[in-house]
Coordinates of C-alpha atoms in Angstrom, one line a residue:
M1 CA 41.8 -29.0 41.6
P2 CA 41.8 -27.6 38.2
T3 CA 39.8 -29.5 35.6
I4 CA 42.0 -32.2 33.5
T5 CA 40.9 -31.6 30.2
P6 CA 41.2 -33.6 27.2
E7 CA 43.4 -31.4 25.2
L8 CA 45.9 -32.6 28.8
I9 CA 44.9 -36.2 28.5
S10 CA 45.6 -36.3 24.8
R11 CA 49.0 -35.3 25.5
F12 CA 50.0 -37.0 27.7
D13 CA 48.2 -40.1 26.5
V14 CA 51.6 -41.8 25.0
P15 CA 54.0 -44.4 26.1
G16 CA 56.7 -44.4 29.1
P17 CA 58.2 -45.9 31.5
R18 CA 57.0 -46.7 35.3
Y19 CA 60.7 -46.1 36.5
T20 CA 61.2 -49.4 39.1
S21 CA 64.7 -48.8 38.0
Y22 CA 66.7 -45.7 36.1
P23 CA 68.0 -46.6 33.5
T24 CA 64.9 -49.0 32.6
A25 CA 65.6 -52.5 32.0
D26 CA 65.2 -51.9 27.9
R27 CA 69.0 -50.0 28.5
F28 CA 70.5 -53.0 29.8
V29 CA 73.3 -53.8 27.0
E30 CA 74.3 -57.3 26.3
A31 CA 77.9 -55.9 26.8
F32 CA 77.7 -56.3 30.7
G33 CA 77.7 -59.1 32.0
E34 CA 79.1 -62.1 34.3
E35 CA 82.5 -60.2 34.5
D36 CA 81.1 -57.0 35.2
Y37 CA 78.5 -58.2 38.0
R38 CA 81.0 -60.3 39.4
H39 CA 83.4 -57.3 39.9
A40 CA 80.1 -55.4 41.4
L41 CA 79.8 -58.3 43.9
A42 CA 83.9 -57.9 45.0
Q43 CA 83.5 -54.2 45.3
R44 CA 80.7 -54.6 47.2
Q45 CA 83.1 -56.6 49.9
L46 CA 85.6 -54.2 49.8
G47 CA 83.4 -52.0 52.4
T48 CA 80.9 -49.7 50.3
S49 CA 77.9 -47.9 51.9
L50 CA 76.0 -50.6 50.8
A51 CA 77.9 -53.6 52.1
A52 CA 77.0 -52.9 55.6
Q53 CA 73.3 -53.1 54.8
P54 CA 71.0 -56.1 54.3
L55 CA 70.2 -57.4 51.2
S56 CA 66.9 -58.2 49.4
L57 CA 66.2 -61.4 47.0
Y58 CA 64.1 -62.3 44.6
V59 CA 63.1 -65.5 43.5
H60 CA 61.8 -65.8 40.3
L61 CA 58.9 -68.8 39.9
P62 CA 57.7 -68.8 35.9
F63 CA 55.2 -71.5 35.9
C64 CA 51.3 -70.9 35.6
E65 CA 48.7 -73.6 34.9
S66 CA 46.7 -71.3 32.5
L67 CA 47.7 -67.9 30.5
C68 CA 45.8 -64.7 31.7
Y69 CA 46.3 -62.8 28.1
Y70 CA 47.1 -59.3 30.1
C71 CA 50.3 -60.9 31.9
A72 CA 53.6 -59.2 30.4
C73 CA 55.3 -61.6 33.1
N74 CA 58.0 -63.9 31.8
K75 CA 55.7 -67.2 32.6
I76 CA 55.8 -70.7 31.5
I77 CA 52.3 -72.0 30.9
T78 CA 52.0 -76.2 31.9
K79 CA 50.4 -78.1 34.0
H80 CA 53.0 -81.0 34.6
H81 CA 54.0 -80.3 38.4
E82 CA 56.9 -82.0 37.8
R83 CA 58.4 -79.4 36.4
A84 CA 59.1 -77.5 39.9
A85 CA 61.4 -79.8 41.2
P86 CA 64.1 -79.7 38.6
Y87 CA 64.0 -75.8 38.2
L88 CA 64.7 -75.6 41.4
A89 CA 67.9 -77.5 41.6
Y90 CA 69.2 -75.0 39.0
V91 CA 67.8 -72.0 41.0
E92 CA 69.8 -73.5 44.3
R93 CA 73.0 -73.6 41.8
E94 CA 72.7 -69.8 40.7
L95 CA 72.1 -69.1 44.8
D96 CA 75.4 -71.2 45.4
L97 CA 77.1 -69.0 42.8
H98 CA 75.8 -65.9 43.7
V99 CA 76.9 -66.4 47.5
K100 CA 80.3 -67.8 46.4
H101 CA 80.9 -64.4 45.4
L102 CA 78.9 -62.5 47.8
G103 CA 82.2 -64.0 49.7
G104 CA 80.2 -67.0 51.3
P105 CA 77.4 -67.7 53.7
G106 CA 75.6 -65.3 56.6
Q107 CA 74.6 -62.3 54.7
S108 CA 71.6 -60.8 56.2
V109 CA 68.5 -60.3 54.7
S110 CA 66.2 -58.1 55.3
Q111 CA 63.4 -58.5 52.3
L112 CA 62.4 -61.5 50.3
H113 CA 59.8 -61.5 47.9
F114 CA 58.8 -64.7 45.5
G115 CA 57.6 -63.9 42.6
G116 CA 56.3 -65.2 38.9
G117 CA 54.7 -66.8 37.5
T118 CA 52.5 -68.5 40.0
P119 CA 54.9 -69.2 43.3
T120 CA 52.1 -71.2 44.6
F121 CA 52.4 -73.6 41.6
L122 CA 54.9 -75.3 43.6
N123 CA 53.9 -77.3 46.4
D124 CA 54.3 -77.4 49.7
E125 CA 57.4 -79.1 50.6
E126 CA 58.8 -77.5 46.9
L127 CA 58.0 -74.1 49.0
A128 CA 59.7 -75.3 52.1
D129 CA 62.7 -76.5 50.2
L130 CA 63.3 -73.4 49.0
M131 CA 63.0 -71.9 51.7
A132 CA 65.5 -74.3 53.4
M133 CA 67.9 -73.5 50.4
L134 CA 67.7 -69.8 51.3
R135 CA 67.6 -69.8 55.2
K136 CA 70.8 -72.2 54.9
R137 CA 72.8 -69.8 53.3
F138 CA 71.3 -66.0 54.0
A139 CA 70.6 -65.2 58.0
F140 CA 66.6 -63.6 57.9
A141 CA 66.1 -60.0 60.0
P142 CA 63.6 -61.4 62.4
K143 CA 61.2 -58.4 61.1
G144 CA 61.9 -58.4 57.8
E145 CA 59.7 -58.4 55.3
Y146 CA 59.3 -61.8 53.5
S147 CA 56.2 -62.0 50.7
I148 CA 54.6 -64.3 48.1
E149 CA 52.3 -63.6 45.0
I150 CA 48.8 -65.2 45.4
D151 CA 46.9 -66.4 42.9
P152 CA 43.7 -67.0 44.7
R153 CA 43.0 -69.9 42.1
T154 CA 45.3 -71.8 43.1
I155 CA 45.4 -71.5 47.1
S156 CA 43.5 -72.5 50.1
A157 CA 43.1 -71.7 53.4
E158 CA 45.1 -74.4 54.5
R159 CA 47.8 -73.3 52.4
L160 CA 48.0 -70.2 53.8
Q161 CA 48.7 -71.4 56.8
V162 CA 52.1 -73.5 55.2
I163 CA 53.0 -70.2 53.9
R164 CA 52.9 -68.8 57.0
E165 CA 54.5 -70.8 59.3
L166 CA 57.6 -71.1 56.4
G167 CA 58.1 -67.7 57.4
F168 CA 55.8 -65.3 55.2
N169 CA 54.6 -63.0 56.7
R170 CA 53.2 -60.6 53.4
L171 CA 50.6 -61.4 51.0
S172 CA 50.1 -60.1 47.8
F173 CA 46.8 -61.4 46.3
G174 CA 46.2 -60.6 42.5
V175 CA 42.8 -59.3 42.1
Q176 CA 42.7 -57.7 38.9
D177 CA 39.1 -57.3 38.7
F178 CA 36.0 -58.7 40.0
D179 CA 33.9 -58.4 37.0
P180 CA 33.3 -61.1 35.7
E181 CA 32.7 -60.0 32.1
V182 CA 36.4 -58.3 32.4
Q183 CA 37.1 -61.8 33.9
K184 CA 36.7 -63.3 31.0
A185 CA 37.9 -61.2 28.8
V186 CA 41.3 -61.3 30.2
H187 CA 40.6 -65.4 31.0
R188 CA 41.3 -65.5 35.0
V189 CA 38.1 -66.2 36.5
Q190 CA 37.8 -65.9 40.1
P191 CA 34.8 -65.3 41.9
A192 CA 34.7 -62.2 44.5
E193 CA 33.7 -64.6 47.5
Q194 CA 37.0 -66.7 46.8
V195 CA 39.3 -63.5 47.5
F196 CA 37.2 -63.1 50.0
E197 CA 37.6 -65.5 52.2
L198 CA 41.0 -66.2 51.2
V199 CA 41.8 -62.7 52.6
A200 CA 39.9 -63.8 56.1
A201 CA 41.5 -66.7 56.2
A202 CA 44.9 -64.7 56.0
R203 CA 43.9 -62.1 58.6
R204 CA 43.1 -65.1 61.6
I205 CA 46.4 -66.5 60.4
G206 CA 47.8 -63.9 61.4
F207 CA 50.3 -62.3 58.2
D208 CA 51.4 -59.1 59.1
S209 CA 50.4 -57.5 56.0
I210 CA 47.8 -58.3 52.8
N211 CA 48.0 -56.3 49.8
A212 CA 45.8 -56.7 46.8
D213 CA 46.9 -56.0 43.0
L214 CA 44.0 -54.5 40.8
I215 CA 44.3 -53.1 36.9
Y216 CA 42.2 -51.1 35.6
G217 CA 42.1 -50.4 31.7
L218 CA 41.7 -54.0 31.2
P219 CA 39.0 -55.2 28.3
K220 CA 35.3 -54.9 28.9
Q221 CA 36.0 -52.3 32.0
T222 CA 34.0 -49.5 31.8
P223 CA 33.8 -46.5 34.4
E224 CA 30.6 -48.3 35.8
S225 CA 31.9 -51.4 35.6
F226 CA 35.7 -50.6 37.7
A227 CA 33.6 -48.5 40.2
R228 CA 32.4 -51.9 41.5
T229 CA 35.2 -53.4 41.8
I230 CA 36.8 -50.7 43.7
A231 CA 33.9 -50.4 46.4
Q232 CA 34.2 -54.1 46.7
M233 CA 37.8 -53.9 47.2
A234 CA 36.9 -50.5 49.8
E235 CA 35.1 -53.5 51.6
L236 CA 37.7 -55.9 51.2
R237 CA 40.0 -53.5 53.1
P238 CA 43.6 -54.7 52.0
D239 CA 46.6 -52.8 54.2
R240 CA 48.1 -52.2 50.8
I241 CA 46.3 -51.8 47.2
A242 CA 48.3 -51.7 44.5
L243 CA 46.2 -50.0 41.2
Y244 CA 48.0 -50.4 38.0
A245 CA 47.6 -49.8 34.6
Y246 CA 46.9 -51.9 32.0
A247 CA 49.9 -52.0 29.6
H248 CA 48.9 -53.3 26.2
L249 CA 51.7 -54.1 24.0
P250 CA 50.9 -57.0 21.7
A251 CA 53.8 -56.3 19.6
R252 CA 55.8 -57.5 22.1
V253 CA 53.7 -59.8 24.0
K254 CA 52.1 -62.8 22.4
S255 CA 49.2 -63.6 24.9
Q256 CA 48.1 -59.8 23.6
R257 CA 47.1 -60.3 20.9
H258 CA 44.1 -62.4 22.2
I259 CA 42.6 -59.2 23.8
K260 CA 40.9 -56.6 21.0
T261 CA 41.6 -53.5 20.8
A262 CA 38.2 -52.4 20.5
D263 CA 37.4 -53.7 23.6
I264 CA 40.0 -51.7 25.8
P265 CA 39.1 -48.4 27.4
V266 CA 39.8 -45.1 26.0
A267 CA 42.4 -42.8 27.6
N268 CA 39.4 -40.5 28.9
H269 CA 37.7 -43.5 30.9
K270 CA 41.4 -44.7 32.5
V271 CA 42.2 -41.2 33.8
A272 CA 38.0 -41.1 35.3
M273 CA 38.5 -44.9 36.5
L274 CA 41.8 -43.8 38.5
S275 CA 40.1 -40.4 39.8
H276 CA 37.7 -42.3 41.0
S277 CA 39.6 -44.8 42.8
I278 CA 42.1 -42.0 44.6
A279 CA 38.9 -40.4 45.8
A280 CA 36.4 -43.7 46.6
F281 CA 39.7 -44.9 48.3
E282 CA 40.9 -42.3 50.1
E283 CA 37.1 -42.0 51.4
V284 CA 37.6 -44.7 53.2
G285 CA 40.6 -43.8 55.0
Y286 CA 43.4 -44.8 52.5
V287 CA 46.6 -42.7 52.1
Y288 CA 47.3 -41.7 48.4
I289 CA 51.1 -43.6 48.6
G290 CA 52.1 -42.1 44.6
M291 CA 51.0 -43.2 41.3
D292 CA 50.0 -46.6 41.8
H293 CA 49.4 -47.4 45.9
F294 CA 47.8 -46.7 48.5
A295 CA 47.9 -48.0 52.0
L296 CA 46.3 -48.1 56.0
P297 CA 47.5 -45.0 57.6
D298 CA 49.1 -47.5 60.3
D299 CA 50.7 -49.5 57.2
S300 CA 54.6 -48.9 57.1
L301 CA 54.3 -47.7 53.8
A302 CA 52.3 -44.9 54.8
V303 CA 53.9 -44.3 57.2
A304 CA 57.4 -44.0 55.1
K305 CA 55.6 -41.2 53.0
R306 CA 54.6 -39.3 55.8
Q307 CA 58.6 -39.6 56.9
G308 CA 60.0 -38.8 53.5
R309 CA 61.9 -42.5 53.1
L310 CA 60.0 -44.2 50.6
H311 CA 61.8 -45.9 47.6
R312 CA 61.1 -47.1 44.7
N313 CA 61.9 -50.5 43.1
F314 CA 61.0 -53.6 41.1
Q315 CA 58.3 -54.5 43.1
G316 CA 57.0 -50.5 43.3
Y317 CA 57.2 -48.7 45.9
S318 CA 59.0 -49.8 49.2
T319 CA 59.9 -48.8 52.2
Q320 CA 63.4 -50.7 52.3
P321 CA 66.6 -48.6 52.0
D322 CA 67.9 -48.5 48.6
C323 CA 69.5 -51.7 49.1
D324 CA 71.2 -54.4 47.0
L325 CA 69.3 -56.9 45.6
I326 CA 70.0 -60.5 44.5
S327 CA 67.6 -62.0 42.1
L328 CA 67.5 -65.7 41.1
G329 CA 65.5 -67.8 38.5
I330 CA 64.8 -66.9 34.7
S331 CA 64.7 -63.4 33.8
A332 CA 65.3 -61.8 37.2
I333 CA 66.4 -58.3 37.7
G334 CA 69.2 -57.2 40.6
K335 CA 70.7 -54.3 41.8
V336 CA 74.0 -54.6 43.4
G337 CA 76.0 -51.2 44.0
A338 CA 75.7 -48.8 40.6
T339 CA 74.9 -51.6 38.9
Y340 CA 71.6 -53.5 37.0
S341 CA 71.8 -57.0 36.0
Q342 CA 69.1 -59.5 34.4
N343 CA 69.2 -63.0 34.2
A344 CA 68.8 -64.6 30.9
K345 CA 64.6 -65.2 30.0
D346 CA 64.6 -68.5 28.1
L347 CA 65.0 -71.6 30.5
L348 CA 67.3 -73.6 28.4
Q349 CA 69.7 -70.7 28.5
Y350 CA 69.4 -70.6 31.8
Q351 CA 70.5 -74.0 32.2
D352 CA 72.9 -74.6 29.6
M353 CA 74.6 -71.1 31.5
L354 CA 74.7 -72.8 35.2
D355 CA 75.4 -76.2 33.5
H356 CA 79.0 -74.9 32.4
G357 CA 79.3 -72.6 36.2
H358 CA 78.5 -69.3 34.8
L359 CA 75.8 -67.3 36.8
P360 CA 73.2 -66.8 34.1
I361 CA 73.4 -63.4 33.2
V362 CA 73.1 -61.9 29.8
R363 CA 73.0 -58.0 30.1
G364 CA 72.7 -54.7 32.1
V365 CA 74.3 -51.6 33.2
A366 CA 77.1 -49.9 34.9
L367 CA 76.1 -46.5 36.0
S368 CA 77.4 -43.6 34.9
H369 CA 77.2 -40.3 37.2
D370 CA 74.9 -38.4 35.2
D371 CA 72.7 -41.8 35.5
V372 CA 72.3 -41.9 39.6
L373 CA 72.0 -38.2 39.7
R374 CA 69.4 -38.5 37.4
R375 CA 68.0 -41.6 39.1
A376 CA 67.3 -39.6 42.8
V377 CA 65.6 -37.1 41.0
I378 CA 63.4 -39.0 39.4
N379 CA 62.9 -41.5 42.7
A380 CA 61.9 -38.2 44.2
L381 CA 59.5 -37.3 42.4
M382 CA 57.8 -41.1 42.1
C383 CA 58.5 -40.8 46.1
Q384 CA 57.8 -38.2 47.5
G385 CA 56.4 -35.6 45.0
R386 CA 59.1 -32.7 45.7
V387 CA 62.6 -32.1 44.8
Q388 CA 64.4 -30.1 46.3
F389 CA 67.3 -28.3 44.3
E390 CA 69.9 -27.9 47.3
S391 CA 69.6 -31.3 48.4
V392 CA 70.4 -32.9 45.4
E393 CA 73.2 -30.5 44.9
A394 CA 74.9 -31.6 48.0
A395 CA 75.0 -35.7 47.6
H396 CA 75.8 -34.9 43.6
L397 CA 78.3 -31.5 43.8
I398 CA 76.4 -30.4 40.9
D399 CA 74.6 -26.5 40.0
F400 CA 70.8 -28.0 40.0
R401 CA 69.6 -24.9 37.6
A402 CA 72.4 -25.3 35.3
T403 CA 72.6 -28.7 35.2
F404 CA 69.0 -29.4 34.3
A405 CA 68.5 -26.0 32.8
S406 CA 66.5 -27.4 29.3
E407 CA 64.8 -30.3 31.5
L408 CA 63.4 -26.9 33.9
A409 CA 62.4 -24.8 30.5
R410 CA 60.4 -28.2 29.6
L411 CA 58.7 -28.6 32.9
R412 CA 57.4 -25.0 32.7
A413 CA 54.7 -26.0 30.0
M414 CA 53.8 -28.4 32.9
H415 CA 53.5 -26.0 35.5
D416 CA 51.3 -23.7 33.6
D417 CA 48.8 -26.6 33.4
G418 CA 48.9 -26.8 37.2
L419 CA 50.9 -30.4 37.3
V420 CA 53.8 -29.3 39.6
H421 CA 54.9 -25.9 41.1
L422 CA 58.3 -25.2 40.3
S423 CA 60.1 -22.4 42.9
A424 CA 63.8 -20.9 43.0
N425 CA 65.0 -24.1 44.8
A426 CA 62.4 -26.9 44.2
I427 CA 59.4 -28.8 42.2
D428 CA 57.1 -30.4 43.4
V429 CA 54.0 -32.3 41.9
T430 CA 50.9 -31.1 42.6
P431 CA 47.7 -33.1 43.0
M432 CA 46.5 -32.8 39.4
G433 CA 50.2 -33.9 38.4
W434 CA 50.2 -36.9 40.4
F435 CA 47.9 -38.7 37.8
F436 CA 50.9 -37.5 34.9
V437 CA 53.6 -38.1 37.0
R438 CA 55.4 -40.4 34.5
G439 CA 55.2 -38.1 32.1
I440 CA 56.3 -35.2 34.5
A441 CA 59.9 -38.1 35.6
M442 CA 60.4 -38.6 31.5
V443 CA 61.3 -34.8 31.5
F444 CA 64.8 -35.9 33.6
D445 CA 65.3 -39.5 31.5
K446 CA 68.3 -39.2 28.9
Y447 CA 67.4 -42.0 26.8
L448 CA 64.0 -40.5 25.8
Q449 CA 65.2 -37.7 24.2
A450 CA 64.7 -39.7 20.6
R451 CA 60.9 -39.9 20.8
E452 CA 61.0 -43.0 18.2
S453 CA 62.2 -44.9 21.6
R454 CA 59.1 -44.3 23.8
A455 CA 57.3 -47.3 21.6
Q456 CA 58.4 -50.5 23.4
Y457 CA 56.2 -48.9 26.4
S458 CA 53.0 -48.4 27.8
K459 CA 51.0 -45.9 27.2
I460 CA 51.1 -43.4 30.8
L461 CA 47.4 -43.1 30.4

């Protein structure tokens, strides 16, 4: 593999989207509201191709007992656990409105994810009540993927057993880093032994899949310290590993103002961390899925990668096809047909809209034909690392080279740098190109033509 030069690092050390959607969430507009969303649901009932697909559900549970400085999620910091029950009552009201506009209960669901916040802020009874309200209204597929995010500091082996009995078959542990100094710097101290014990318990209990999240680029990290964390993660050997680049946006995320910019690793150190992580995980048998995910060879994500049926959604890479996503709770983002929608981020606004009988949707976007086309190209780059011109032309009735003439011209420099290979009928991301795949995808993002619009994104490296 060619050398990643300092000049190349400097050129790509710029802000850019992660492309869990296209258009990205910052392109949602307030002109899109409840009526537009209801229209999308009505179109779904009329028999679009996605109407026959099972739904995906997401529930945002925002409460956390303590503040992690790096976290950019929409969260409510409180030790008052009694706040959970009223919140769930509003989620149920929102759920009933969705079901009404979906045409009634009984829709099939193949994927469920509880995120936050800290979902296990809820007690066992509250988790059971939430699952019961969902099962009452939807038909859960026997072989679906039902996952919940776990903060190791808030859980016990006994609670993991309860979670399994509620029907969850996948866990995602928030590890971030095993180094004690890094943990102190981000205000999230959790001994490695605690994580190892919980993962061992989860395996005994019989969860189908265990994921662990890591973040590189955190304050106080060095290539050497992160290599130790990678070695510990390889020893832990979860089924999947998500390796995210820290997004430092203190102007937008107040909690990140606790982090000193001088403590954040520089770009070439972050590249070294990612490069070592990929090599180390592949050495012990993991498949590099792309950008920020690894999986063991027999995991469904690795199988989907080999078979060319990988997808990308708001949780990252997924095996699920392009199904509609119904999302509940504050700030939750949903997808129905060729639309995206987002709920109110503020709890009081969320509650007020539901009090008045409205879905709490405050913004969104209806995709144009060009948006759908560019989303397909970006997803192909991010998921398969390959764009075949003929398949895009057949699906979207275009001439690829004519439609994307300027983009292909811009990719020529990346071809010369060894990041992509341009042929007569395809674009292929090279092994080195995966380090910069966000930057490659940005070439096809029409909303980024104005450079000043990039400031709100995290850096690519």
